[in-house]
mmCIF file of C-alpha atoms and ligand atoms in Angstrom:
data_model
loop_
_atom_site.group_PDB
_atom_site.id
_atom_site.type_symbol
_atom_site.label_atom_id
_atom_site.label_comp_id
_atom_site.label_asym_id
_atom_site.label_seq_id
_atom_site.Cartn_x
_atom_site.Cartn_y
_atom_site.Cartn_z
ATOM 1 C CA MET A 965 -11.588 -29.687 -18.402
ATOM 2 C CA PRO A 966 -8.973 -27.697 -20.308
ATOM 3 C CA ASP A 967 -8.952 -24.916 -17.730
ATOM 4 C CA ASP A 968 -8.361 -27.060 -14.642
ATOM 5 C CA PRO A 969 -5.358 -25.598 -12.908
ATOM 6 C CA LEU A 970 -2.126 -27.531 -13.488
ATOM 7 C CA PRO A 971 0.080 -28.407 -10.509
ATOM 8 C CA PHE A 972 3.416 -26.550 -10.431
ATOM 9 C CA ILE A 973 5.157 -29.786 -9.408
ATOM 10 C CA ASP A 974 3.264 -33.088 -9.657
ATOM 11 C CA LEU A 975 4.397 -35.420 -6.881
ATOM 12 C CA GLN A 976 1.243 -37.540 -7.094
ATOM 13 C CA SER A 977 1.995 -38.842 -10.602
ATOM 14 C CA GLN A 978 5.422 -39.910 -9.408
ATOM 15 C CA ARG A 979 3.881 -41.616 -6.392
ATOM 16 C CA ALA A 980 1.364 -43.489 -8.547
ATOM 17 C CA ARG A 981 4.263 -44.811 -10.645
ATOM 18 C CA ILE A 982 6.192 -46.290 -7.706
ATOM 19 C CA ASP A 983 3.381 -46.886 -5.230
ATOM 20 C CA PRO A 984 3.649 -50.668 -4.626
ATOM 21 C CA PRO A 985 7.441 -50.777 -4.007
ATOM 22 C CA LEU A 986 7.199 -47.534 -2.023
ATOM 23 C CA GLN A 987 4.491 -48.909 0.269
ATOM 24 C CA ALA A 988 6.487 -52.110 0.719
ATOM 25 C CA ALA A 989 9.662 -50.165 1.567
ATOM 26 C CA ILE A 990 7.818 -48.057 4.151
ATOM 27 C CA ALA A 991 6.179 -51.168 5.638
ATOM 28 C CA ARG A 992 9.595 -52.841 6.023
ATOM 29 C CA VAL A 993 10.853 -49.907 8.106
ATOM 30 C CA LEU A 994 7.728 -49.931 10.288
ATOM 31 C CA GLU A 995 8.295 -53.656 10.755
ATOM 32 C CA HIS A 996 12.000 -53.578 11.694
ATOM 33 C CA GLY A 997 11.581 -50.425 13.753
ATOM 34 C CA LYS A 998 15.109 -49.032 13.346
ATOM 35 C CA PHE A 999 13.870 -45.508 12.725
ATOM 36 C CA ILE A 1000 17.199 -43.775 13.370
ATOM 37 C CA LEU A 1001 20.202 -44.802 11.240
ATOM 38 C CA GLY A 1002 18.499 -48.031 10.234
ATOM 39 C CA PRO A 1003 19.907 -50.189 7.423
ATOM 40 C CA GLU A 1004 18.181 -48.169 4.666
ATOM 41 C CA VAL A 1005 20.288 -45.107 5.553
ATOM 42 C CA ALA A 1006 23.610 -46.801 4.754
ATOM 43 C CA GLU A 1007 22.081 -48.485 1.703
ATOM 44 C CA PHE A 1008 20.823 -45.154 0.374
ATOM 45 C CA GLU A 1009 24.195 -43.506 1.014
ATOM 46 C CA HIS A 1010 25.912 -46.208 -1.038
ATOM 47 C CA ARG A 1011 23.435 -45.877 -3.868
ATOM 48 C CA LEU A 1012 23.680 -42.092 -3.864
ATOM 49 C CA ALA A 1013 27.484 -42.192 -4.021
ATOM 50 C CA ASP A 1014 27.339 -44.802 -6.802
ATOM 51 C CA PHE A 1015 24.837 -42.747 -8.766
ATOM 52 C CA CYS A 1016 27.197 -39.785 -9.030
ATOM 53 C CA GLY A 1017 30.585 -41.454 -8.727
ATOM 54 C CA ALA A 1018 31.610 -39.830 -5.435
ATOM 55 C CA LYS A 1019 33.452 -42.098 -3.000
ATOM 56 C CA HIS A 1020 31.359 -41.187 0.048
ATOM 57 C CA ALA A 1021 27.864 -39.909 0.718
ATOM 58 C CA VAL A 1022 26.952 -38.793 4.239
ATOM 59 C CA SER A 1023 23.245 -38.163 4.688
ATOM 60 C CA CYS A 1024 21.860 -35.623 7.144
ATOM 61 C CA ALA A 1025 18.637 -33.902 8.159
ATOM 62 C CA ASN A 1026 18.378 -31.308 5.353
ATOM 63 C CA GLY A 1027 20.358 -29.363 2.769
ATOM 64 C CA THR A 1028 20.962 -26.406 5.081
ATOM 65 C CA ASP A 1029 22.508 -28.694 7.702
ATOM 66 C CA ALA A 1030 24.641 -30.280 4.981
ATOM 67 C CA LEU A 1031 26.208 -26.842 4.376
ATOM 68 C CA VAL A 1032 26.540 -26.130 8.102
ATOM 69 C CA LEU A 1033 28.167 -29.517 8.773
ATOM 70 C CA VAL A 1034 30.678 -28.935 5.971
ATOM 71 C CA LEU A 1035 31.490 -25.392 7.119
ATOM 72 C CA ARG A 1036 31.917 -26.595 10.699
ATOM 73 C CA ASP A 1037 34.145 -29.448 9.566
ATOM 74 C CA LEU A 1038 36.303 -26.971 7.623
ATOM 75 C CA GLY A 1039 36.571 -24.855 10.757
ATOM 76 C CA ALA A 1040 34.799 -21.772 9.351
ATOM 77 C CA GLY A 1041 34.048 -19.225 12.058
ATOM 78 C CA PRO A 1042 34.489 -15.611 13.119
ATOM 79 C CA GLY A 1043 36.921 -13.701 10.886
ATOM 80 C CA ASP A 1044 36.411 -16.064 7.954
ATOM 81 C CA ALA A 1045 34.782 -14.805 4.771
ATOM 82 C CA VAL A 1046 32.808 -17.203 2.590
ATOM 83 C CA LEU A 1047 31.854 -15.938 -0.863
ATOM 84 C CA VAL A 1048 28.274 -16.684 -1.898
ATOM 85 C CA PRO A 1049 26.111 -15.664 -4.865
ATOM 86 C CA ALA A 1050 23.633 -12.862 -4.112
ATOM 87 C CA PHE A 1051 21.000 -14.588 -6.263
ATOM 88 C CA SER A 1052 20.235 -17.847 -4.436
ATOM 89 C CA PHE A 1053 18.005 -19.368 -1.809
ATOM 90 C CA ALA A 1054 18.694 -17.888 1.644
ATOM 91 C CA ALA A 1055 20.112 -21.136 3.053
ATOM 92 C CA THR A 1056 23.398 -20.596 1.209
ATOM 93 C CA ALA A 1057 24.202 -17.394 3.132
ATOM 94 C CA GLU A 1058 22.391 -18.561 6.250
ATOM 95 C CA ALA A 1059 24.705 -21.532 6.764
ATOM 96 C CA VAL A 1060 27.729 -19.204 6.637
ATOM 97 C CA ALA A 1061 26.232 -16.794 9.172
ATOM 98 C CA LEU A 1062 25.133 -19.676 11.420
ATOM 99 C CA VAL A 1063 28.735 -20.813 11.950
ATOM 100 C CA GLY A 1064 29.791 -17.247 12.773
ATOM 101 C CA ALA A 1065 31.605 -16.632 9.494
ATOM 102 C CA THR A 1066 30.837 -13.715 7.151
ATOM 103 C CA PRO A 1067 28.994 -14.227 3.868
ATOM 104 C CA VAL A 1068 30.377 -11.918 1.166
ATOM 105 C CA PHE A 1069 28.077 -11.473 -1.815
ATOM 106 C CA VAL A 1070 29.121 -12.062 -5.406
ATOM 107 C CA ASP A 1071 27.119 -11.385 -8.578
ATOM 108 C CA VAL A 1072 25.765 -14.026 -10.952
ATOM 109 C CA ARG A 1073 25.662 -14.215 -14.732
ATOM 110 C CA ARG A 1074 22.531 -13.070 -16.536
ATOM 111 C CA ASP A 1075 22.544 -16.090 -18.862
ATOM 112 C CA THR A 1076 23.174 -19.104 -16.556
ATOM 113 C CA PHE A 1077 22.051 -17.576 -13.209
ATOM 114 C CA ASN A 1078 25.273 -18.953 -11.676
ATOM 115 C CA ILE A 1079 28.308 -17.252 -10.087
ATOM 116 C CA ASP A 1080 30.084 -14.784 -12.344
ATOM 117 C CA VAL A 1081 33.759 -15.714 -12.170
ATOM 118 C CA GLU A 1082 34.992 -12.124 -12.672
ATOM 119 C CA SER A 1083 32.763 -10.874 -9.889
ATOM 120 C CA LEU A 1084 34.110 -13.672 -7.676
ATOM 121 C CA ALA A 1085 37.700 -12.645 -8.411
ATOM 122 C CA LYS A 1086 36.907 -8.997 -7.613
ATOM 123 C CA ALA A 1087 35.192 -9.838 -4.339
ATOM 124 C CA ALA A 1088 38.057 -12.124 -3.287
ATOM 125 C CA ALA A 1089 40.567 -9.350 -4.062
ATOM 126 C CA TRP A 1090 38.490 -6.919 -1.980
ATOM 127 C CA ILE A 1091 38.568 -9.320 0.981
ATOM 128 C CA ARG A 1092 42.340 -9.678 0.657
ATOM 129 C CA ASP A 1093 43.145 -5.990 0.151
ATOM 130 C CA GLN A 1094 40.433 -4.061 1.922
ATOM 131 C CA SER A 1095 38.959 -6.074 4.775
ATOM 132 C CA ASP A 1096 40.048 -7.664 8.044
ATOM 133 C CA LEU A 1097 38.544 -10.950 6.965
ATOM 134 C CA ARG A 1098 40.341 -14.048 5.751
ATOM 135 C CA ALA A 1099 38.826 -15.375 2.512
ATOM 136 C CA MET A 1100 38.304 -19.028 3.249
ATOM 137 C CA ALA A 1101 35.814 -20.592 0.859
ATOM 138 C CA VAL A 1102 33.329 -20.028 -1.924
ATOM 139 C CA ILE A 1103 29.953 -21.726 -2.046
ATOM 140 C CA ALA A 1104 29.100 -22.214 -5.708
ATOM 141 C CA VAL A 1105 25.362 -22.697 -6.127
ATOM 142 C CA ASP A 1106 24.091 -24.710 -9.104
ATOM 143 C CA LEU A 1107 21.003 -22.584 -9.521
ATOM 144 C CA PHE A 1108 17.841 -24.096 -11.022
ATOM 145 C CA GLY A 1109 19.672 -27.368 -11.688
ATOM 146 C CA GLN A 1110 22.674 -26.321 -13.794
ATOM 147 C CA PRO A 1111 26.200 -26.773 -12.388
ATOM 148 C CA ALA A 1112 28.173 -23.546 -11.975
ATOM 149 C CA ASP A 1113 31.368 -22.873 -13.960
ATOM 150 C CA TYR A 1114 33.576 -25.091 -11.791
ATOM 151 C CA SER A 1115 36.700 -24.728 -13.889
ATOM 152 C CA GLY A 1116 36.496 -20.913 -13.825
ATOM 153 C CA ILE A 1117 35.740 -20.974 -10.099
ATOM 154 C CA ALA A 1118 38.683 -23.316 -9.438
ATOM 155 C CA THR A 1119 41.061 -20.880 -11.131
ATOM 156 C CA VAL A 1120 39.985 -18.010 -8.867
ATOM 157 C CA ALA A 1121 39.942 -20.333 -5.850
ATOM 158 C CA GLU A 1122 43.550 -21.402 -6.447
ATOM 159 C CA GLY A 1123 44.686 -17.793 -6.725
ATOM 160 C CA HIS A 1124 43.065 -16.890 -3.409
ATOM 161 C CA ASN A 1125 43.479 -20.175 -1.562
ATOM 162 C CA LEU A 1126 39.724 -20.757 -1.301
ATOM 163 C CA LEU A 1127 38.005 -24.056 -0.652
ATOM 164 C CA VAL A 1128 35.221 -24.714 -3.166
ATOM 165 C CA ILE A 1129 31.958 -26.021 -1.752
ATOM 166 C CA ALA A 1130 29.251 -26.944 -4.271
ATOM 167 C CA ASP A 1131 25.702 -26.217 -3.062
ATOM 168 C CA ALA A 1132 23.996 -28.753 -5.313
ATOM 169 C CA ALA A 1133 20.624 -28.641 -3.539
ATOM 170 C CA GLN A 1134 19.011 -28.051 -6.952
ATOM 171 C CA SER A 1135 21.384 -29.881 -9.279
ATOM 172 C CA PHE A 1136 21.965 -33.435 -8.070
ATOM 173 C CA GLY A 1137 21.844 -35.611 -11.200
ATOM 174 C CA ALA A 1138 23.316 -33.002 -13.568
ATOM 175 C CA ARG A 1139 26.648 -33.380 -15.360
ATOM 176 C CA GLN A 1140 29.539 -31.260 -16.576
ATOM 177 C CA LEU A 1141 32.277 -32.367 -18.976
ATOM 178 C CA GLY A 1142 31.508 -36.038 -18.430
ATOM 179 C CA ARG A 1143 31.400 -35.861 -14.631
ATOM 180 C CA SER A 1144 28.404 -35.847 -12.317
ATOM 181 C CA VAL A 1145 27.394 -33.340 -9.681
ATOM 182 C CA GLY A 1146 28.923 -34.668 -6.486
ATOM 183 C CA THR A 1147 32.357 -34.886 -8.114
ATOM 184 C CA LEU A 1148 32.690 -31.413 -9.657
ATOM 185 C CA SER A 1149 34.262 -29.898 -6.554
ATOM 186 C CA PRO A 1150 36.067 -31.392 -3.544
ATOM 187 C CA ILE A 1151 32.904 -31.243 -1.453
ATOM 188 C CA THR A 1152 29.246 -31.080 -2.456
ATOM 189 C CA THR A 1153 26.036 -30.667 -0.488
ATOM 190 C CA THR A 1154 22.524 -31.498 -1.620
ATOM 191 C CA SER A 1155 18.935 -31.443 -0.374
ATOM 192 C CA PHE A 1156 16.031 -33.873 -0.564
ATOM 193 C CA PHE A 1157 13.337 -31.288 0.230
ATOM 194 C CA PRO A 1158 10.185 -32.643 -1.508
ATOM 195 C CA ALA A 1159 10.266 -30.121 -4.370
ATOM 196 C CA LYS A 1160 13.921 -30.742 -5.320
ATOM 197 C CA PRO A 1161 14.512 -32.978 -8.359
ATOM 198 C CA LEU A 1162 15.376 -35.884 -6.001
ATOM 199 C CA GLY A 1163 13.079 -35.226 -3.046
ATOM 200 C CA CYS A 1164 11.795 -37.287 -0.125
ATOM 201 C CA TYR A 1165 8.562 -36.933 1.870
ATOM 202 C CA GLY A 1166 9.953 -34.529 4.426
ATOM 203 C CA ASP A 1167 13.373 -32.987 4.995
ATOM 204 C CA GLY A 1168 16.661 -34.613 4.039
ATOM 205 C CA GLY A 1169 20.134 -33.770 2.804
ATOM 206 C CA ALA A 1170 23.571 -35.195 2.073
ATOM 207 C CA VAL A 1171 27.236 -34.363 1.637
ATOM 208 C CA LEU A 1172 29.333 -35.975 -1.111
ATOM 209 C CA THR A 1173 33.100 -36.241 -0.886
ATOM 210 C CA ASP A 1174 36.008 -38.419 -1.983
ATOM 211 C CA ASN A 1175 37.803 -37.808 1.306
ATOM 212 C CA ALA A 1176 37.329 -40.758 3.704
ATOM 213 C CA GLU A 1177 38.548 -38.861 6.779
ATOM 214 C CA GLN A 1178 36.198 -35.982 6.079
ATOM 215 C CA ALA A 1179 33.276 -38.376 5.587
ATOM 216 C CA LYS A 1180 34.090 -39.990 8.929
ATOM 217 C CA ARG A 1181 34.137 -36.633 10.730
ATOM 218 C CA LEU A 1182 30.841 -35.618 9.082
ATOM 219 C CA ARG A 1183 29.231 -38.879 10.270
ATOM 220 C CA SER A 1184 30.395 -38.019 13.765
ATOM 221 C CA LEU A 1185 29.235 -34.382 13.561
ATOM 222 C CA ARG A 1186 25.725 -35.371 12.438
ATOM 223 C CA ALA A 1187 25.344 -37.652 15.480
ATOM 224 C CA HIS A 1188 26.451 -35.552 18.469
ATOM 225 C CA GLY A 1189 30.134 -35.871 17.658
ATOM 226 C CA LYS A 1190 30.158 -39.540 18.524
ATOM 227 C CA GLY A 1191 33.393 -41.498 18.619
ATOM 228 C CA ASN A 1192 33.496 -45.257 19.018
ATOM 229 C CA ASP A 1193 30.005 -45.479 20.434
ATOM 230 C CA LYS A 1194 27.015 -43.304 21.242
ATOM 231 C CA TYR A 1195 28.334 -42.269 24.642
ATOM 232 C CA ASP A 1196 31.844 -41.428 23.466
ATOM 233 C CA ASN A 1197 31.840 -37.810 22.248
ATOM 234 C CA VAL A 1198 34.918 -36.691 20.375
ATOM 235 C CA LEU A 1199 33.515 -33.596 18.632
ATOM 236 C CA VAL A 1200 30.890 -31.009 19.500
ATOM 237 C CA GLY A 1201 28.356 -32.281 17.026
ATOM 238 C CA THR A 1202 24.653 -31.886 16.519
ATOM 239 C CA ASN A 1203 21.567 -33.955 15.777
ATOM 240 C CA SER A 1204 21.227 -34.025 12.007
ATOM 241 C CA ARG A 1205 20.416 -37.497 10.745
ATOM 242 C CA LEU A 1206 18.325 -38.549 7.745
ATOM 243 C CA ASP A 1207 15.314 -40.561 9.009
ATOM 244 C CA THR A 1208 15.338 -44.231 8.036
ATOM 245 C CA LEU A 1209 11.854 -43.779 6.537
ATOM 246 C CA GLN A 1210 13.103 -40.997 4.281
ATOM 247 C CA ALA A 1211 16.088 -43.100 3.219
ATOM 248 C CA ALA A 1212 13.721 -45.973 2.327
ATOM 249 C CA ILE A 1213 11.615 -43.570 0.246
ATOM 250 C CA LEU A 1214 14.695 -42.098 -1.445
ATOM 251 C CA ILE A 1215 15.963 -45.566 -2.452
ATOM 252 C CA GLN A 1216 12.719 -46.060 -4.406
ATOM 253 C CA LYS A 1217 12.868 -42.588 -5.952
ATOM 254 C CA LEU A 1218 16.539 -42.910 -6.912
ATOM 255 C CA ALA A 1219 15.648 -46.050 -8.913
ATOM 256 C CA ILE A 1220 13.607 -43.952 -11.372
ATOM 257 C CA PHE A 1221 15.660 -40.755 -11.116
ATOM 258 C CA ALA A 1222 17.719 -41.153 -14.313
ATOM 259 C CA ASP A 1223 14.516 -41.681 -16.272
ATOM 260 C CA GLU A 1224 12.937 -38.624 -14.616
ATOM 261 C CA ILE A 1225 15.952 -36.481 -15.501
ATOM 262 C CA ALA A 1226 15.526 -37.460 -19.163
ATOM 263 C CA ALA A 1227 11.817 -36.549 -18.971
ATOM 264 C CA ARG A 1228 12.623 -33.147 -17.432
ATOM 265 C CA GLU A 1229 15.082 -32.518 -20.237
ATOM 266 C CA ARG A 1230 12.419 -33.309 -22.846
ATOM 267 C CA VAL A 1231 10.057 -30.745 -21.279
ATOM 268 C CA ALA A 1232 12.847 -28.150 -21.258
ATOM 269 C CA VAL A 1233 13.692 -28.760 -24.916
ATOM 270 C CA ARG A 1234 10.054 -28.270 -25.933
ATOM 271 C CA TYR A 1235 9.658 -25.157 -23.777
ATOM 272 C CA ALA A 1236 12.818 -23.624 -25.239
ATOM 273 C CA ALA A 1237 11.814 -24.305 -28.840
ATOM 274 C CA ALA A 1238 8.388 -22.754 -28.334
ATOM 275 C CA LEU A 1239 9.329 -19.778 -26.162
ATOM 276 C CA LYS A 1240 12.787 -18.636 -27.201
ATOM 277 C CA ASP A 1241 11.606 -15.924 -29.558
ATOM 278 C CA ALA A 1242 9.284 -14.425 -26.931
ATOM 279 C CA VAL A 1243 11.306 -14.509 -23.682
ATOM 280 C CA VAL A 1244 14.847 -15.340 -22.579
ATOM 281 C CA THR A 1245 14.956 -19.105 -22.045
ATOM 282 C CA PRO A 1246 17.636 -20.668 -19.823
ATOM 283 C CA LEU A 1247 21.103 -21.062 -21.313
ATOM 284 C CA VAL A 1248 22.802 -24.327 -20.458
ATOM 285 C CA ALA A 1249 26.560 -23.938 -20.911
ATOM 286 C CA ALA A 1250 28.452 -26.131 -23.393
ATOM 287 C CA GLY A 1251 29.411 -29.512 -21.913
ATOM 288 C CA THR A 1252 26.912 -29.060 -19.079
ATOM 289 C CA THR A 1253 23.455 -30.519 -18.402
ATOM 290 C CA SER A 1254 20.699 -29.260 -16.133
ATOM 291 C CA VAL A 1255 18.157 -31.241 -14.120
ATOM 292 C CA TYR A 1256 15.814 -28.228 -14.299
ATOM 293 C CA ALA A 1257 14.906 -27.979 -10.641
ATOM 294 C CA GLN A 1258 13.144 -24.926 -12.037
ATOM 295 C CA TYR A 1259 12.466 -23.867 -15.597
ATOM 296 C CA THR A 1260 13.123 -20.162 -15.255
ATOM 297 C CA ILE A 1261 12.610 -17.604 -17.988
ATOM 298 C CA VAL A 1262 13.611 -13.929 -17.979
ATOM 299 C CA LEU A 1263 10.864 -11.551 -19.088
ATOM 300 C CA PRO A 1264 11.455 -8.583 -21.386
ATOM 301 C CA GLU A 1265 11.555 -5.253 -19.578
ATOM 302 C CA ARG A 1266 8.298 -4.029 -21.158
ATOM 303 C CA VAL A 1267 6.316 -6.935 -19.629
ATOM 304 C CA SER A 1268 4.774 -6.534 -16.179
ATOM 305 C CA ARG A 1269 5.524 -9.720 -14.259
ATOM 306 C CA GLU A 1270 2.489 -9.302 -12.034
ATOM 307 C CA GLU A 1271 0.120 -8.805 -14.982
ATOM 308 C CA LEU A 1272 1.632 -11.777 -16.742
ATOM 309 C CA ARG A 1273 1.250 -13.997 -13.684
ATOM 310 C CA LYS A 1274 -2.383 -12.917 -13.311
ATOM 311 C CA SER A 1275 -3.130 -13.711 -16.918
ATOM 312 C CA MET A 1276 -1.473 -17.143 -16.664
ATOM 313 C CA THR A 1277 -3.195 -17.957 -13.356
ATOM 314 C CA ALA A 1278 -6.543 -17.152 -14.960
ATOM 315 C CA LYS A 1279 -5.769 -19.883 -17.505
ATOM 316 C CA GLY A 1280 -4.888 -22.371 -14.790
ATOM 317 C CA ILE A 1281 -1.111 -22.058 -15.167
ATOM 318 C CA PRO A 1282 0.739 -21.573 -11.868
ATOM 319 C CA THR A 1283 4.061 -19.714 -11.867
ATOM 320 C CA GLN A 1284 6.588 -18.945 -9.127
ATOM 321 C CA ILE A 1285 9.254 -16.315 -8.575
ATOM 322 C CA TYR A 1286 12.626 -17.717 -7.553
ATOM 323 C CA TYR A 1287 13.837 -15.358 -6.161
ATOM 324 C CA PRO A 1288 12.056 -12.020 -5.786
ATOM 325 C CA LYS A 1289 14.765 -10.390 -3.636
ATOM 326 C CA PRO A 1290 18.524 -10.900 -3.872
ATOM 327 C CA LEU A 1291 20.165 -11.904 -0.599
ATOM 328 C CA HIS A 1292 22.052 -8.636 -0.053
ATOM 329 C CA LYS A 1293 18.670 -6.846 -0.002
ATOM 330 C CA GLN A 1294 17.146 -9.188 2.579
ATOM 331 C CA ALA A 1295 16.777 -7.674 6.050
ATOM 332 C CA ALA A 1296 18.696 -10.578 7.614
ATOM 333 C CA TYR A 1297 21.708 -10.228 5.299
ATOM 334 C CA ALA A 1298 21.808 -6.530 4.398
ATOM 335 C CA ALA A 1299 24.602 -5.837 6.891
ATOM 336 C CA PHE A 1300 27.036 -8.348 5.351
ATOM 337 C CA PRO A 1301 29.624 -7.141 2.826
ATOM 338 C CA ALA A 1302 28.583 -6.629 -0.788
ATOM 339 C CA PRO A 1303 31.857 -5.185 -2.154
ATOM 340 C CA VAL A 1304 31.092 -5.663 -5.855
ATOM 341 C CA GLN A 1305 28.271 -4.596 -8.173
ATOM 342 C CA LEU A 1306 25.332 -6.970 -7.902
ATOM 343 C CA ALA A 1307 23.431 -5.586 -10.876
ATOM 344 C CA ASN A 1308 22.637 -8.934 -12.499
ATOM 345 C CA SER A 1309 21.245 -10.346 -9.249
ATOM 346 C CA GLU A 1310 19.000 -7.303 -8.915
ATOM 347 C CA ILE A 1311 17.768 -7.371 -12.512
ATOM 348 C CA LEU A 1312 17.095 -11.108 -12.406
ATOM 349 C CA ALA A 1313 15.160 -10.793 -9.147
ATOM 350 C CA SER A 1314 12.821 -8.351 -10.864
ATOM 351 C CA ARG A 1315 12.358 -10.262 -14.135
ATOM 352 C CA VAL A 1316 12.583 -14.029 -13.590
ATOM 353 C CA LEU A 1317 9.592 -16.319 -13.688
ATOM 354 C CA SER A 1318 9.531 -20.094 -13.159
ATOM 355 C CA LEU A 1319 7.088 -22.230 -15.143
ATOM 356 C CA PRO A 1320 5.586 -25.599 -14.164
ATOM 357 C CA MET A 1321 8.325 -28.253 -14.499
ATOM 358 C CA HIS A 1322 8.263 -31.924 -13.548
ATOM 359 C CA PRO A 1323 8.849 -35.246 -15.295
ATOM 360 C CA TYR A 1324 5.137 -36.031 -15.661
ATOM 361 C CA LEU A 1325 4.086 -32.882 -17.547
ATOM 362 C CA SER A 1326 2.278 -34.147 -20.657
ATOM 363 C CA GLU A 1327 2.850 -32.541 -24.052
ATOM 364 C CA SER A 1328 -0.696 -31.169 -24.047
ATOM 365 C CA ASP A 1329 -0.129 -29.565 -20.633
ATOM 366 C CA GLN A 1330 3.218 -28.188 -21.836
ATOM 367 C CA ASP A 1331 1.331 -26.676 -24.767
ATOM 368 C CA ARG A 1332 -1.096 -24.998 -22.365
ATOM 369 C CA VAL A 1333 1.828 -23.462 -20.458
ATOM 370 C CA ILE A 1334 3.458 -22.324 -23.701
ATOM 371 C CA ALA A 1335 0.250 -20.800 -25.123
ATOM 372 C CA ALA A 1336 -0.526 -18.970 -21.867
ATOM 373 C CA ALA A 1337 2.989 -17.578 -21.598
ATOM 374 C CA ARG A 1338 3.073 -16.502 -25.247
ATOM 375 C CA ASP A 1339 -0.322 -14.801 -25.008
ATOM 376 C CA ALA A 1340 0.746 -12.949 -21.889
ATOM 377 C CA VAL A 1341 3.986 -11.557 -23.322
ATOM 378 C CA ALA A 1342 2.545 -10.686 -26.755
ATOM 379 C CA PRO A 1343 2.974 -6.935 -27.281
HETATM 380 C C1 LIG B 340 16.783 -25.967 -1.014
HETATM 381 C C2 LIG B 340 18.096 -25.308 -0.983
HETATM 382 C C3 LIG B 340 18.934 -25.371 0.156
HETATM 383 C C4 LIG B 340 18.502 -25.908 1.472
HETATM 384 O O1 LIG B 340 17.971 -27.156 1.496
HETATM 385 P P1 LIG B 340 16.954 -27.592 2.664
HETATM 386 O O2 LIG B 340 16.956 -29.075 2.546
HETATM 387 O O3 LIG B 340 15.635 -26.967 2.370
HETATM 388 O O4 LIG B 340 17.533 -27.138 3.961
HETATM 389 C C5 LIG B 340 20.187 -24.811 0.061
HETATM 390 N N1 LIG B 340 20.613 -24.203 -1.050
HETATM 391 C C6 LIG B 340 19.836 -24.100 -2.147
HETATM 392 C C7 LIG B 340 20.393 -23.431 -3.360
HETATM 393 C C8 LIG B 340 18.553 -24.641 -2.144
HETATM 394 O O5 LIG B 340 17.789 -24.534 -3.239
#
């Protein structure tokens, strides 16, 4: 049936591909019964670090906790400002607020959706010259799967003595100038939420670092601040471990991840070729790759996004809006400083649209998405 609705993300095709080894891996965990920090957790951490070339991977309960654990380890708290993009998922700002520090919003670029380096420099100067806060860190988000401009960000960070944290919840697997996400900044967090490019069957997250001491402290923080044993507490920690079952599942998914990244890229190339004259297709910066956590287009001003979505839905093509409201306009974050213009974040929030994207999208289904989108934007 040509008009059967397509899934936005197809996890069942992936499951069918790896079902026997996946079932066996799950059965092994049920058999050995080490559900918390069982052997699969350490094995997955090693494989994850190897995959990206980072020295250490510390898994945890989710991508939000990964950010919170890092901020806590860095000592972020009241009086500290952490610069974050206004156009991101809420968790980026939430983690900052959760540790008692102050998120300060920065604008993004219209073309890559990532932090605008000039806006970052302006916001950092505002913190230094016109606030009582101490600028401590910047969280660079790799939105929709493309790494941010880490060399530009590093230049501003050096000038203002900022630590650079990469929120790579959407970009694990991408590369920039020959290096992988996980090694593009001193510390990187990621998420294994099911819909992320590398997702598990529940919540999961990880921190990547080359610093052995930091990795050791993060392992302690995720397990109640434990020291030499469970009942020796050297830090005020929390409970934020990756389940053994999720680690076992992730080991199986990581084995096919490189191949899936290549398949995502093929979908993106076909989408771009067929849509670039009708809408703004995503720009991937020179020397950078994207894992296309989302394939996000920007609609022309004359097109009503709601009408377009309705017309595509009627043809069985689901779409999503990431994100309809920039963070500085969210009730929870409206009181935090927004010292610079956030015009790009606001325009993008009103005009972006994400199309179905996953490694198992057939060419004929891609063509359905393309035809529906083209029909809907035709003047
Ligand atoms: C998904 C996401 C997170 C949070 O990850 P969870 O595992 O859902 O807690 C953080 N930042 C960004 C940019 C994300 O997309």
